[in-house]
CSV table of C-alpha atoms and ligand atoms in Angstrom, one decimal:
chain,number,residue,atom,x,y,z
D,121,MET,CA,22.2,29.7,-0.6
D,122,THR,CA,24.4,26.6,-0.9
D,123,VAL,CA,24.4,24.3,2.1
D,124,ILE,CA,25.8,21.2,0.5
D,125,ASP,CA,28.8,21.2,-1.7
D,126,SER,CA,27.9,19.7,-5.1
D,127,PRO,CA,30.1,17.1,-6.7
D,128,LEU,CA,28.9,18.6,-10.1
D,129,PRO,CA,29.8,21.9,-11.8
D,130,ASP,CA,27.0,24.5,-11.9
D,131,LYS,CA,25.7,23.7,-15.3
D,132,GLU,CA,25.5,20.0,-14.7
D,133,ARG,CA,24.1,20.4,-11.3
D,134,GLU,CA,21.3,22.6,-12.7
D,135,ILE,CA,20.4,20.0,-15.4
D,136,ALA,CA,20.4,17.0,-13.0
D,137,GLY,CA,18.7,19.0,-10.3
D,138,SER,CA,15.9,20.1,-12.6
D,139,ALA,CA,15.3,16.6,-13.9
D,140,LEU,CA,15.2,15.2,-10.3
D,141,GLN,CA,12.9,17.9,-9.1
D,142,ALA,CA,10.4,17.4,-12.0
D,143,THR,CA,10.6,13.6,-11.4
D,144,LEU,CA,10.0,14.1,-7.7
D,145,VAL,CA,6.8,16.0,-8.3
D,146,ASP,CA,5.5,13.5,-10.9
D,147,LEU,CA,6.1,10.6,-8.5
D,148,LEU,CA,4.5,12.4,-5.5
D,149,ASP,CA,1.4,13.1,-7.7
D,150,LEU,CA,1.3,9.6,-9.0
D,151,SER,CA,1.3,8.3,-5.4
D,152,LEU,CA,-1.6,10.6,-4.6
D,153,VAL,CA,-3.6,9.6,-7.7
D,154,ALA,CA,-3.0,5.9,-7.0
D,155,LYS,CA,-4.2,6.3,-3.4
D,156,GLN,CA,-7.3,8.3,-4.5
D,157,ALA,CA,-8.1,5.4,-6.9
D,158,HIS,CA,-7.3,2.8,-4.1
D,159,TRP,CA,-9.9,4.4,-1.8
D,160,ASN,CA,-12.6,5.2,-4.3
D,161,LEU,CA,-12.6,2.0,-6.2
D,162,TYR,CA,-15.7,-0.1,-6.9
D,163,GLY,CA,-16.6,-2.9,-9.3
D,164,PRO,CA,-16.2,-6.7,-9.8
D,165,ARG,CA,-12.4,-6.4,-10.0
D,166,PHE,CA,-12.2,-4.4,-6.7
D,167,ARG,CA,-9.9,-6.6,-4.8
D,168,SER,CA,-7.1,-7.2,-7.3
D,169,ILE,CA,-7.0,-3.6,-8.5
D,170,HIS,CA,-7.2,-2.2,-4.9
D,171,LEU,CA,-4.1,-4.1,-4.1
D,172,GLN,CA,-2.4,-3.3,-7.4
D,173,LEU,CA,-2.9,0.4,-6.7
D,174,ASP,CA,-1.0,0.2,-3.4
D,175,GLU,CA,1.9,-1.3,-5.3
D,176,VAL,CA,2.0,1.8,-7.4
D,177,VAL,CA,1.9,3.9,-4.2
D,178,THR,CA,4.8,2.0,-2.7
D,179,THR,CA,6.9,2.3,-5.9
D,180,ALA,CA,6.1,6.0,-6.3
D,181,ARG,CA,6.8,6.9,-2.7
D,182,ASP,CA,10.0,4.9,-2.5
D,183,TYR,CA,11.4,6.4,-5.6
D,184,ALA,CA,10.3,9.9,-4.6
D,185,ASP,CA,12.5,9.5,-1.6
D,186,VAL,CA,15.5,8.3,-3.6
D,187,VAL,CA,15.0,11.0,-6.2
D,188,ALA,CA,14.7,13.8,-3.6
D,189,GLU,CA,17.8,12.6,-1.7
D,190,ARG,CA,19.8,12.4,-4.9
D,191,ALA,CA,18.9,16.1,-5.5
D,192,ALA,CA,20.0,16.9,-2.0
D,193,ALA,CA,23.3,15.0,-2.5
D,194,LEU,CA,23.9,17.2,-5.5
D,195,GLY,CA,23.3,20.3,-3.4
D,196,VAL,CA,19.8,21.0,-4.9
D,197,SER,CA,17.0,21.6,-2.4
D,198,PRO,CA,14.1,19.2,-3.2
D,199,ASP,CA,10.6,20.7,-3.2
D,200,GLY,CA,7.8,18.3,-2.4
D,201,ARG,CA,5.2,20.9,-1.3
D,202,THR,CA,1.6,20.5,-2.4
D,203,THR,CA,1.7,23.9,-4.1
D,204,THR,CA,4.7,22.8,-6.2
D,205,ILE,CA,3.0,19.5,-7.0
D,206,THR,CA,-0.2,21.3,-8.2
D,207,ALA,CA,1.8,23.8,-10.2
D,208,THR,CA,4.3,21.5,-12.0
D,209,SER,CA,3.0,17.9,-12.0
D,210,GLY,CA,2.7,16.2,-15.4
D,211,VAL,CA,0.2,13.5,-14.1
D,212,PRO,CA,-3.2,13.9,-15.7
D,213,ALA,CA,-6.0,15.1,-13.4
D,214,PHE,CA,-8.0,12.3,-11.7
D,215,ALA,CA,-11.8,12.6,-11.5
D,216,PRO,CA,-13.3,13.0,-8.1
D,217,GLY,CA,-15.7,10.6,-6.4
D,218,TRP,CA,-16.3,6.8,-6.6
D,219,THR,CA,-14.3,5.3,-9.4
D,220,LYS,CA,-15.3,2.2,-11.4
D,221,ASP,CA,-12.6,-0.4,-11.7
D,222,VAL,CA,-12.2,-0.1,-15.5
D,223,ASP,CA,-12.0,3.7,-15.2
D,224,ALA,CA,-9.3,3.5,-12.5
D,225,VAL,CA,-7.3,1.2,-14.7
D,226,GLU,CA,-7.7,3.5,-17.7
D,227,ALA,CA,-6.6,6.5,-15.6
D,228,LEU,CA,-3.5,4.6,-14.4
D,229,VAL,CA,-2.6,3.7,-17.9
D,230,ARG,CA,-2.8,7.4,-18.9
D,231,ALA,CA,-0.8,8.4,-15.8
D,232,PHE,CA,2.0,5.9,-16.4
D,233,ALA,CA,2.2,7.0,-20.1
D,234,ALA,CA,2.6,10.6,-19.1
D,235,VAL,CA,5.2,10.0,-16.4
D,236,ILE,CA,7.2,7.5,-18.4
D,237,GLY,CA,7.3,9.9,-21.4
D,238,ARG,CA,8.6,12.7,-19.2
D,239,VAL,CA,11.1,10.6,-17.3
D,240,ARG,CA,12.5,9.1,-20.6
D,241,GLU,CA,13.1,12.7,-21.8
D,242,ARG,CA,15.0,13.4,-18.6
D,243,ILE,CA,17.1,10.2,-19.2
D,244,GLU,CA,18.3,11.8,-22.4
D,245,GLU,CA,19.0,15.2,-20.7
D,246,THR,CA,20.8,13.9,-17.7
D,247,GLY,CA,23.2,11.5,-19.6
D,248,PRO,CA,25.9,14.2,-20.4
D,249,ALA,CA,25.4,16.0,-17.1
D,250,ASP,CA,25.4,13.3,-14.5
D,251,ALA,CA,25.5,9.5,-15.2
D,252,VAL,CA,24.5,8.7,-11.6
D,253,THR,CA,21.3,10.6,-11.9
D,254,GLN,CA,20.7,9.1,-15.3
D,255,ASP,CA,21.2,5.6,-13.9
D,256,LEU,CA,18.6,6.4,-11.2
D,257,LEU,CA,16.1,7.5,-13.7
D,258,ILE,CA,16.7,4.5,-15.9
D,259,GLY,CA,16.0,2.2,-12.9
D,260,LEU,CA,12.9,4.1,-12.1
D,261,THR,CA,11.7,3.9,-15.7
D,262,ALA,CA,12.1,0.1,-15.7
D,263,ASP,CA,9.9,-0.2,-12.6
D,264,LEU,CA,7.3,2.3,-14.0
D,265,GLU,CA,7.2,0.5,-17.3
D,266,LYS,CA,6.7,-2.9,-15.5
D,267,GLN,CA,3.7,-1.5,-13.7
D,268,SER,CA,2.4,0.2,-16.8
D,269,TRP,CA,2.5,-3.1,-18.6
D,270,MET,CA,0.4,-4.7,-15.8
D,271,PHE,CA,-2.3,-2.0,-16.0
D,272,GLN,CA,-2.4,-2.2,-19.8
D,273,ALA,CA,-2.8,-6.0,-19.5
D,274,GLU,CA,-5.7,-5.4,-17.1
D,275,ASN,CA,-7.2,-3.0,-19.6
D,276,ARG,CA,-7.4,-5.3,-22.7
D,277,ARG,CA,-10.7,-7.0,-23.5
C,495,FE2,FE1,-5.4,0.7,1.9
């Protein structure tokens, strides 16, 4: 059923909508992983990483909203349900239980690498279909890569 008239033709709407939906799921899962790490963290670097993880949560949640609402504006129903996240997220699984500071940083470095790689592919795909969606994904990637840099810098010895 079409509720919202799309500004895009069918094929372009499909390409942009798929890229936005996949990005929405990755961002929602990234926000959950970062909160899991935020709550379960321990170790000598607790304070700084605890706070840094909430910056990831804020970025991921804010962009999830922007991405979902771009999909809606294109006439594509966004799907942020937990079952959809579980089935389609590209974020690596996060180990349960208390998490040592170095392990949390390592997990976030891996999570960022996975999400950035996937979003960069979508930048390529969306260019010809919808420059506005591509622009949104480019801005998102810049923020993700900034935070990835900070976690990588934390990780070097
Ligand atoms: Fe907190």
